[in-house]
Tab-separated table of C-alpha atoms in Angstrom:
chain	number	residue	atom	x	y	z
A	1	MET	CA	-27.417	-24.421	30.893
A	2	MET	CA	-30.547	-26.534	30.497
A	3	TYR	CA	-31.141	-25.019	27.035
A	4	LEU	CA	-27.576	-25.873	26.040
A	5	LYS	CA	-28.009	-29.500	27.162
A	6	LEU	CA	-31.241	-29.802	25.161
A	7	ALA	CA	-29.574	-28.238	22.119
A	8	TRP	CA	-26.613	-30.632	22.394
A	9	ARG	CA	-28.928	-33.685	22.559
A	10	ASN	CA	-31.010	-32.443	19.636
A	11	ILE	CA	-27.902	-32.009	17.533
A	12	TRP	CA	-26.992	-35.694	17.783
A	13	ARG	CA	-30.521	-37.025	17.289
A	14	ASN	CA	-29.956	-36.758	13.556
A	15	ARG	CA	-26.217	-37.181	12.984
A	16	ARG	CA	-26.471	-37.040	9.193
A	17	ARG	CA	-28.179	-33.647	9.202
A	18	THR	CA	-25.735	-32.293	11.793
A	19	LEU	CA	-22.692	-33.508	9.889
A	20	ILE	CA	-23.941	-31.931	6.627
A	21	THR	CA	-24.429	-28.550	8.337
A	22	MET	CA	-21.091	-28.852	10.116
A	23	ALA	CA	-19.353	-29.780	6.853
A	24	SER	CA	-20.611	-26.617	5.135
A	25	VAL	CA	-19.005	-24.490	7.881
A	26	PHE	CA	-15.869	-26.670	7.880
A	27	PHE	CA	-15.246	-26.212	4.138
A	28	ALA	CA	-16.106	-22.496	4.344
A	29	VAL	CA	-13.503	-21.872	7.078
A	30	MET	CA	-10.919	-24.081	5.400
A	31	LEU	CA	-11.308	-22.483	1.966
A	32	SER	CA	-11.298	-18.893	3.208
A	33	THR	CA	-8.280	-19.602	5.468
A	34	LEU	CA	-6.275	-21.162	2.639
A	35	LEU	CA	-6.971	-18.233	0.337
A	36	MET	CA	-6.102	-15.663	2.975
A	37	SER	CA	-3.004	-17.653	3.980
A	38	LEU	CA	-1.669	-17.467	0.427
A	39	LYS	CA	-2.458	-13.741	0.284
A	40	GLU	CA	-0.691	-13.001	3.574
A	41	GLY	CA	2.212	-15.254	2.592
A	42	THR	CA	2.620	-13.290	-0.640
A	43	TYR	CA	2.734	-9.979	1.252
A	44	SER	CA	5.298	-11.392	3.704
A	45	ASN	CA	7.376	-12.619	0.777
A	46	MET	CA	7.273	-9.148	-0.781
A	47	ILE	CA	8.381	-7.484	2.443
A	48	ASP	CA	11.053	-10.086	3.265
A	49	SER	CA	12.471	-10.053	-0.282
A	50	MET	CA	12.664	-6.294	-0.603
A	51	ILE	CA	12.718	-4.851	2.924
A	52	GLY	CA	13.532	-7.241	5.756
A	53	SER	CA	16.722	-8.618	4.215
A	54	TYR	CA	18.268	-5.329	3.125
A	55	THR	CA	16.320	-2.059	3.330
A	56	GLY	CA	15.147	-2.309	6.937
A	57	LEU	CA	11.894	-0.907	8.324
A	58	GLY	CA	13.374	2.597	8.489
A	59	GLN	CA	16.487	4.577	7.543
A	60	VAL	CA	18.256	7.736	8.668
A	61	HIS	CA	20.254	9.844	6.171
A	62	ALA	CA	21.648	13.343	5.946
A	63	LYS	CA	19.058	15.750	4.492
A	64	GLY	CA	18.983	15.420	0.692
A	65	TYR	CA	20.768	12.065	0.420
A	66	TRP	CA	17.740	10.089	-0.782
A	67	GLU	CA	17.196	12.416	-3.742
A	68	GLU	CA	20.840	12.782	-4.796
A	69	LYS	CA	22.343	9.478	-3.567
A	70	SER	CA	25.696	11.260	-3.374
A	71	LEU	CA	28.587	10.487	-1.030
A	72	ASP	CA	28.716	14.202	-0.283
A	73	TYR	CA	25.629	13.697	1.933
A	74	SER	CA	27.545	11.618	4.456
A	75	PHE	CA	28.024	12.179	8.185
A	76	GLU	CA	29.829	10.912	11.254
A	77	ALA	CA	27.584	8.850	13.519
A	78	ASN	CA	29.351	9.657	16.797
A	79	GLU	CA	28.284	8.307	20.186
A	80	ALA	CA	26.078	11.312	21.047
A	81	PHE	CA	24.225	10.999	17.759
A	82	ARG	CA	23.730	7.265	18.062
A	83	SER	CA	22.564	7.494	21.682
A	84	LYS	CA	19.709	9.762	20.531
A	85	ILE	CA	18.478	6.975	18.288
A	86	GLU	CA	19.249	4.083	20.627
A	87	ASN	CA	17.362	5.762	23.494
A	88	THR	CA	14.178	5.963	21.419
A	89	SER	CA	11.695	3.394	22.657
A	90	GLY	CA	10.769	0.829	20.014
A	91	ILE	CA	14.184	0.807	18.278
A	92	LYS	CA	15.537	-2.722	18.254
A	93	THR	CA	18.795	-2.459	16.298
A	94	ILE	CA	20.790	0.044	14.243
A	95	LEU	CA	23.081	-0.934	11.387
A	96	LYS	CA	25.740	1.412	9.978
A	97	ARG	CA	26.306	1.424	6.240
A	98	LEU	CA	28.287	3.373	3.691
A	99	GLU	CA	26.835	2.943	0.216
A	100	GLY	CA	28.262	4.176	-3.072
A	101	VAL	CA	28.226	3.409	-6.775
A	102	ALA	CA	31.123	1.969	-8.781
A	103	MET	CA	31.815	0.207	-12.047
A	104	ALA	CA	32.380	-3.492	-11.335
A	105	ALA	CA	34.519	-5.204	-13.944
A	106	SER	CA	35.808	-8.663	-14.760
A	107	LYS	CA	38.134	-9.516	-17.639
A	108	ASP	CA	35.660	-8.714	-20.423
A	109	VAL	CA	32.496	-7.278	-18.835
A	110	THR	CA	31.592	-4.246	-16.725
A	111	LYS	CA	28.438	-3.323	-14.859
A	112	VAL	CA	27.314	-0.546	-12.528
A	113	ALA	CA	27.122	-1.921	-8.986
A	114	THR	CA	26.198	-0.643	-5.537
A	115	VAL	CA	29.134	-0.989	-3.137
A	116	VAL	CA	27.911	-1.438	0.429
A	117	GLY	CA	30.128	-1.160	3.473
A	118	ILE	CA	28.634	-3.201	6.311
A	119	ASP	CA	29.197	-4.001	9.965
A	120	VAL	CA	29.966	-7.636	9.204
A	121	LYS	CA	29.121	-9.076	12.644
A	122	LYS	CA	25.874	-7.164	13.175
A	123	GLU	CA	24.579	-7.853	9.661
A	124	SER	CA	24.978	-11.577	10.277
A	125	VAL	CA	23.001	-11.341	13.533
A	126	VAL	CA	20.251	-8.935	12.431
A	127	ASN	CA	19.758	-9.620	8.710
A	128	LYS	CA	21.203	-13.173	8.698
A	129	LEU	CA	23.419	-12.098	5.817
A	130	ASN	CA	25.789	-15.008	6.516
A	131	GLU	CA	22.923	-17.440	5.817
A	132	ARG	CA	22.570	-15.986	2.319
A	133	VAL	CA	26.086	-17.103	1.348
A	134	PHE	CA	25.576	-19.272	-1.719
A	135	SER	CA	29.223	-20.105	-2.316
A	136	GLY	CA	32.446	-19.330	-0.413
A	137	VAL	CA	32.908	-18.061	3.157
A	138	TYR	CA	31.298	-15.086	4.931
A	139	LEU	CA	33.403	-11.937	5.418
A	140	LEU	CA	35.460	-11.077	8.516
A	141	PRO	CA	35.643	-7.466	9.825
A	142	ASP	CA	39.268	-6.937	8.707
A	143	ASP	CA	39.014	-8.653	5.308
A	144	LYS	CA	40.152	-6.811	2.204
A	145	ALA	CA	37.797	-8.856	0.079
A	146	VAL	CA	34.226	-8.678	-1.199
A	147	MET	CA	30.978	-10.640	-1.318
A	148	ILE	CA	28.921	-10.147	-4.461
A	149	GLY	CA	25.347	-10.986	-5.425
A	150	SER	CA	24.723	-14.164	-7.423
A	151	GLY	CA	23.143	-12.208	-10.298
A	152	LEU	CA	26.176	-9.903	-10.563
A	153	ALA	CA	28.563	-12.883	-10.386
A	154	GLU	CA	26.677	-14.571	-13.210
A	155	TYR	CA	26.684	-11.411	-15.353
A	156	LEU	CA	30.424	-10.810	-14.859
A	157	ASN	CA	31.184	-14.556	-15.120
A	158	LEU	CA	33.039	-14.525	-11.795
A	159	ARG	CA	33.413	-17.187	-9.103
A	160	VAL	CA	34.785	-17.377	-5.561
A	161	ASN	CA	38.562	-16.540	-5.413
A	162	ASP	CA	38.351	-14.608	-8.737
A	163	THR	CA	39.227	-10.893	-8.690
A	164	ILE	CA	36.771	-8.079	-9.259
A	165	VAL	CA	37.871	-4.558	-10.237
A	166	LEU	CA	35.987	-1.576	-8.803
A	167	LEU	CA	36.250	1.917	-10.294
A	168	GLY	CA	34.354	4.928	-9.028
A	169	GLN	CA	34.390	8.419	-7.624
A	170	GLY	CA	34.979	8.874	-3.929
A	171	TYR	CA	34.216	11.614	-1.404
A	172	GLN	CA	34.345	15.168	-2.823
A	173	GLY	CA	35.593	14.009	-6.215
A	174	VAL	CA	38.593	11.854	-5.271
A	175	SER	CA	39.234	8.758	-7.372
A	176	ALA	CA	38.262	5.357	-6.013
A	177	ALA	CA	39.808	2.229	-7.510
A	178	GLY	CA	40.726	-1.199	-6.250
A	179	LYS	CA	41.056	-4.904	-7.013
A	180	TYR	CA	39.454	-7.319	-4.575
A	181	PRO	CA	39.272	-11.094	-4.300
A	182	ILE	CA	35.759	-12.522	-4.151
A	183	LYS	CA	35.369	-14.318	-0.842
A	184	ALA	CA	31.699	-15.288	-1.167
A	185	ILE	CA	28.656	-15.103	-3.423
A	186	VAL	CA	25.326	-14.288	-1.770
A	187	LYS	CA	21.822	-14.902	-3.029
A	188	PHE	CA	18.875	-12.661	-2.120
A	189	GLY	CA	15.182	-13.400	-2.471
A	190	SER	CA	15.017	-10.272	-4.616
A	191	PRO	CA	16.834	-10.895	-7.941
A	192	GLN	CA	17.162	-7.112	-8.316
A	193	LEU	CA	19.413	-6.987	-5.234
A	194	SER	CA	21.423	-10.025	-6.342
A	195	LYS	CA	22.260	-8.310	-9.624
A	196	GLN	CA	23.740	-5.128	-8.170
A	197	LEU	CA	25.245	-5.541	-4.696
A	198	VAL	CA	28.905	-5.732	-3.676
A	199	PHE	CA	29.528	-6.058	0.082
A	200	MET	CA	32.718	-5.141	1.906
A	201	PRO	CA	33.619	-4.544	5.574
A	202	ILE	CA	32.738	-0.929	6.328
A	203	LYS	CA	36.354	0.059	7.139
A	204	GLU	CA	37.492	-1.098	3.701
A	205	VAL	CA	34.722	0.847	1.935
A	206	GLN	CA	35.562	3.974	3.958
A	207	TRP	CA	39.165	3.617	2.765
A	208	PHE	CA	38.046	2.907	-0.825
A	209	TYR	CA	35.983	6.114	-1.016
A	210	GLY	CA	38.371	8.177	1.162
A	211	MET	CA	35.792	8.642	3.948
A	212	GLU	CA	37.371	7.345	7.155
A	213	GLY	CA	34.862	7.315	10.016
A	214	MET	CA	31.902	8.389	7.853
A	215	ILE	CA	28.651	6.712	6.841
A	216	ASN	CA	25.609	7.747	4.798
A	217	ASN	CA	22.927	5.335	5.985
A	218	LEU	CA	21.603	4.006	9.290
A	219	ILE	CA	19.276	1.013	8.952
A	220	LEU	CA	16.623	0.743	11.656
A	221	HIS	CA	14.774	-2.324	12.893
A	222	PHE	CA	11.882	-2.013	15.339
A	223	ASP	CA	10.576	-4.163	18.185
A	224	ASP	CA	7.109	-3.989	16.664
A	225	SER	CA	6.610	-3.074	13.007
A	226	ASP	CA	3.048	-1.892	13.775
A	227	ASP	CA	4.541	0.790	16.058
A	228	SER	CA	6.787	2.207	13.330
A	229	LYS	CA	4.792	5.440	12.773
A	230	ARG	CA	5.183	6.518	16.407
A	231	VAL	CA	8.907	5.655	16.439
A	232	MET	CA	9.555	7.554	13.195
A	233	LYS	CA	7.713	10.621	14.496
A	234	GLU	CA	9.713	10.602	17.750
A	235	LEU	CA	12.984	10.224	15.856
A	236	ARG	CA	12.188	13.132	13.521
A	237	GLY	CA	11.593	15.313	16.568
A	238	LYS	CA	14.934	14.316	18.126
A	239	LEU	CA	17.160	14.575	15.029
A	240	GLY	CA	15.732	17.788	13.591
A	241	ASP	CA	15.860	19.071	10.004
A	242	GLU	CA	19.492	18.115	9.345
A	243	TYR	CA	18.522	14.484	8.862
A	244	GLU	CA	15.798	12.661	6.955
A	245	VAL	CA	14.066	9.813	8.797
A	246	MET	CA	12.233	7.592	6.324
A	247	SER	CA	9.957	4.598	6.785
A	248	TRP	CA	10.022	1.671	4.353
A	249	GLN	CA	6.748	2.982	2.894
A	250	GLU	CA	8.544	6.235	1.966
A	251	LEU	CA	11.631	4.410	0.729
A	252	MET	CA	9.617	2.020	-1.450
A	253	PRO	CA	6.219	3.640	-2.184
A	254	GLU	CA	5.707	1.414	-5.229
A	255	LEU	CA	5.760	-1.667	-2.984
A	256	GLU	CA	3.254	-0.162	-0.548
A	257	ASN	CA	0.902	0.762	-3.434
A	258	MET	CA	1.225	-2.723	-4.872
A	259	ILE	CA	0.256	-4.316	-1.533
A	260	LYS	CA	-2.674	-1.899	-1.078
A	261	THR	CA	-4.004	-2.615	-4.576
A	262	ASP	CA	-3.646	-6.348	-4.128
A	263	LYS	CA	-5.366	-6.207	-0.732
A	264	ALA	CA	-8.302	-4.284	-2.212
A	265	GLU	CA	-8.695	-6.934	-4.921
A	266	GLY	CA	-8.428	-9.629	-2.254
A	267	TYR	CA	-11.199	-8.040	-0.154
A	268	VAL	CA	-13.556	-8.026	-3.162
A	269	PHE	CA	-12.785	-11.664	-3.859
A	270	MET	CA	-13.231	-12.636	-0.193
A	271	PHE	CA	-16.557	-10.774	-0.091
A	272	ILE	CA	-17.797	-12.862	-3.033
A	273	LEU	CA	-16.544	-15.999	-1.310
A	274	TYR	CA	-18.320	-15.073	1.938
A	275	MET	CA	-21.559	-14.515	0.000
A	276	VAL	CA	-21.315	-17.964	-1.593
A	277	VAL	CA	-20.513	-19.503	1.784
A	278	SER	CA	-23.443	-17.666	3.414
A	279	PHE	CA	-25.941	-19.091	0.928
A	280	GLY	CA	-24.447	-22.560	1.461
A	281	ILE	CA	-24.903	-22.378	5.240
A	282	PHE	CA	-28.339	-20.792	4.863
A	283	GLY	CA	-29.408	-23.672	2.589
A	284	THR	CA	-28.444	-26.320	5.135
A	285	ILE	CA	-30.311	-24.440	7.900
A	286	LEU	CA	-33.420	-24.204	5.711
A	287	MET	CA	-33.185	-27.952	5.146
A	288	MET	CA	-33.020	-28.528	8.900
A	289	LEU	CA	-36.062	-26.313	9.536
A	290	SER	CA	-38.062	-28.001	6.813
A	291	GLU	CA	-37.317	-31.508	8.118
A	292	ARG	CA	-38.318	-30.619	11.709
A	293	GLN	CA	-41.518	-28.632	11.063
A	294	ARG	CA	-43.769	-31.394	12.389
A	295	GLU	CA	-41.526	-31.870	15.448
A	296	PHE	CA	-41.678	-28.156	16.262
A	297	GLY	CA	-45.485	-28.099	15.850
A	298	VAL	CA	-45.952	-31.054	18.206
A	299	LEU	CA	-43.654	-29.561	20.857
A	300	VAL	CA	-45.533	-26.238	20.879
A	301	SER	CA	-48.923	-27.985	20.889
A	302	VAL	CA	-48.032	-29.939	24.069
A	303	GLY	CA	-47.107	-26.718	25.887
A	304	MET	CA	-43.533	-25.736	25.024
A	305	LYS	CA	-43.074	-21.976	24.695
A	306	ARG	CA	-42.184	-20.773	21.206
A	307	LEU	CA	-39.429	-18.514	22.595
A	308	LYS	CA	-37.753	-21.402	24.454
A	309	LEU	CA	-37.912	-23.557	21.342
A	310	ALA	CA	-36.412	-20.738	19.234
A	311	ILE	CA	-33.559	-20.271	21.738
A	312	ILE	CA	-32.760	-24.014	21.727
A	313	VAL	CA	-32.673	-24.176	17.897
A	314	TRP	CA	-30.581	-20.974	17.813
A	315	LEU	CA	-28.110	-22.620	20.200
A	316	GLU	CA	-28.041	-25.722	17.990
A	317	VAL	CA	-26.975	-23.617	14.993
A	318	ILE	CA	-24.320	-21.790	17.049
A	319	VAL	CA	-22.850	-25.023	18.477
A	320	ILE	CA	-22.753	-26.671	15.039
A	321	SER	CA	-21.120	-23.546	13.520
A	322	LEU	CA	-18.557	-23.325	16.333
A	323	ALA	CA	-17.635	-27.009	15.947
A	324	GLY	CA	-17.389	-26.592	12.146
A	325	ALA	CA	-15.182	-23.498	12.545
A	326	ILE	CA	-12.789	-25.283	14.941
A	327	MET	CA	-12.590	-28.281	12.615
A	328	GLY	CA	-11.989	-25.904	9.690
A	329	ILE	CA	-8.960	-24.384	11.491
A	330	ILE	CA	-7.626	-27.855	12.327
A	331	GLY	CA	-8.093	-28.926	8.700
A	332	ALA	CA	-6.463	-25.792	7.207
A	333	LEU	CA	-3.437	-25.710	9.524
A	334	PRO	CA	-1.451	-28.692	8.065
A	335	VAL	CA	-2.165	-27.575	4.480
A	336	CYS	CA	-0.995	-24.026	5.213
A	337	TYR	CA	2.072	-25.323	7.027
A	338	TYR	CA	2.953	-27.599	4.096
A	339	PHE	CA	2.942	-24.706	1.617
A	340	PHE	CA	4.804	-22.543	4.173
A	341	ALA	CA	7.605	-25.133	4.503
A	342	ASN	CA	7.488	-26.126	0.805
A	343	PRO	CA	6.730	-22.962	-1.212
A	344	VAL	CA	5.630	-23.447	-4.804
A	345	GLU	CA	8.212	-22.133	-7.272
A	346	LEU	CA	6.647	-20.088	-10.050
A	347	GLY	CA	7.707	-20.641	-13.617
A	348	GLY	CA	7.437	-19.149	-17.092
A	349	GLU	CA	6.015	-15.670	-17.604
A	350	LEU	CA	4.700	-15.502	-14.037
A	351	LYS	CA	8.245	-16.006	-12.717
A	352	GLU	CA	9.654	-13.317	-14.984
A	353	MET	CA	6.912	-10.879	-14.014
A	354	THR	CA	7.462	-11.521	-10.293
A	355	GLU	CA	11.223	-11.064	-10.579
A	356	GLU	CA	10.743	-7.823	-12.501
A	357	TYR	CA	9.169	-6.425	-9.348
A	358	GLY	CA	12.251	-7.520	-7.407
A	359	MET	CA	10.551	-10.373	-5.565
A	360	GLU	CA	11.438	-14.006	-5.105
A	361	ALA	CA	9.333	-16.062	-7.564
A	362	VAL	CA	7.716	-18.381	-5.029
A	363	LEU	CA	4.201	-18.822	-3.678
A	364	ARG	CA	4.372	-19.313	0.091
A	365	SER	CA	1.485	-19.471	2.558
A	366	SER	CA	1.343	-17.785	5.965
A	367	ILE	CA	0.862	-19.532	9.309
A	368	GLU	CA	0.166	-16.372	11.331
A	369	PRO	CA	-2.207	-17.513	14.157
A	370	SER	CA	-4.339	-14.342	13.992
A	371	MET	CA	-5.260	-15.142	10.379
A	372	PHE	CA	-6.823	-18.516	11.345
A	373	ILE	CA	-8.765	-16.941	14.208
A	374	GLN	CA	-9.913	-14.069	11.988
A	375	GLN	CA	-11.315	-16.328	9.252
A	376	ALA	CA	-13.025	-18.663	11.728
A	377	SER	CA	-14.536	-15.620	13.492
A	378	VAL	CA	-15.915	-14.188	10.227
A	379	ILE	CA	-17.589	-17.478	9.256
A	380	LEU	CA	-18.899	-17.880	12.818
A	381	MET	CA	-20.378	-14.371	12.696
A	382	ILE	CA	-22.051	-15.157	9.377
A	383	SER	CA	-23.536	-18.322	10.922
A	384	CYS	CA	-24.765	-16.342	13.948
A	385	PHE	CA	-26.386	-13.799	11.636
A	386	ILE	CA	-28.071	-16.524	9.581
A	387	SER	CA	-29.328	-18.238	12.748
A	388	ILE	CA	-31.580	-15.213	13.365
A	389	TYR	CA	-33.858	-16.489	10.576
A	390	PRO	CA	-34.834	-19.817	12.281
A	391	PHE	CA	-35.187	-17.899	15.577
A	392	ILE	CA	-37.783	-15.525	14.064
A	393	LYS	CA	-39.431	-18.384	12.155
A	394	LEU	CA	-39.980	-20.382	15.358
A	395	VAL	CA	-41.196	-17.424	17.394
A	396	ARG	CA	-43.916	-16.950	14.728
A	397	LEU	CA	-44.572	-20.683	14.272
A	398	ASP	CA	-48.050	-21.637	12.986
A	399	VAL	CA	-48.722	-24.835	15.003
A	400	ILE	CA	-51.549	-26.235	12.808
A	401	ASN	CA	-49.601	-25.879	9.550
A	402	ALA	CA	-46.441	-27.217	11.189
A	403	ILE	CA	-48.207	-30.397	12.422
A	404	ARG	CA	-49.824	-30.965	9.010
A	405	SER	CA	-46.495	-30.529	7.143
């Protein structure tokens, strides 16, 4: 405790030197946190645009459905079947869906669309689908109407209260045809989804395809996304070979590879940044040692142990680094929050490229608390490592040369 008191007093004997050292740590933490915040925000945007709002963290289908995408791979999710899934620890919610393909047509234009039968109430609670309504009113469970994506509405030149014609092939080859009023237009973060989806209450889609009581997709959400591997393994054991249980990484491997590649690039860039930051902090510590050589020589010559002196200076560096790291977090937090609440909209070629991957063309930061702590901890560890140099230098201090300096 005595050493800490001495270190604290020494720090404030030369405020200018202390503030310069502290500022180097402050800017290091702030810069690394901002960069990592934008990286993490981009990954969250990818997952929210393409997974969280529609795909889910996992899905259950009949064996072979994912390859063929045929209505013939449908099944009845009775109570016994659903209880097997619901009783699996880690499962938060299950959404029933019946998905098929149909030609969507307006007066002059047609386009292939994915018709999705949904549990209207649960989708609004779990996926907040009602909050994605861009125009019109959200569906009711007994409606004989549709909601379509904004991209599809634009392509077909349709608005709310217009009629859309759906033509397709139903279960086991029966014809599926119908005319439906458009009750709402929804907008997804992923333009790819907005261009192809037609939503209807699940009962209406079952009637449309001639599949009363049947579904072909169960969407799973978990309590903890980090626990998904264990949950998927347990589910596969319970459901057996008749069903395929797929994680979002299996459903969208291209997205997982994209995130992995981008993370690897990010780690290389952060390593270079940490190296630059390390030399910056090391430079300020060298400056401090150089300025206090005479002081150190005098202290040792009047009887102070070199080891005690080294410990006090080591504590000075740690306290300054800790204060700089805390200030860096405080400084980065409002900036990160601003770009979280006000994401930057991308434009031009960058926007087109982002939308080609099915993502919303915005740059949003992350405010995940662990990210701030992680970056401050890394910079603090670098400072602790660098502080070994003055410790060794003082233990081996040459008193005569130090006094003459």
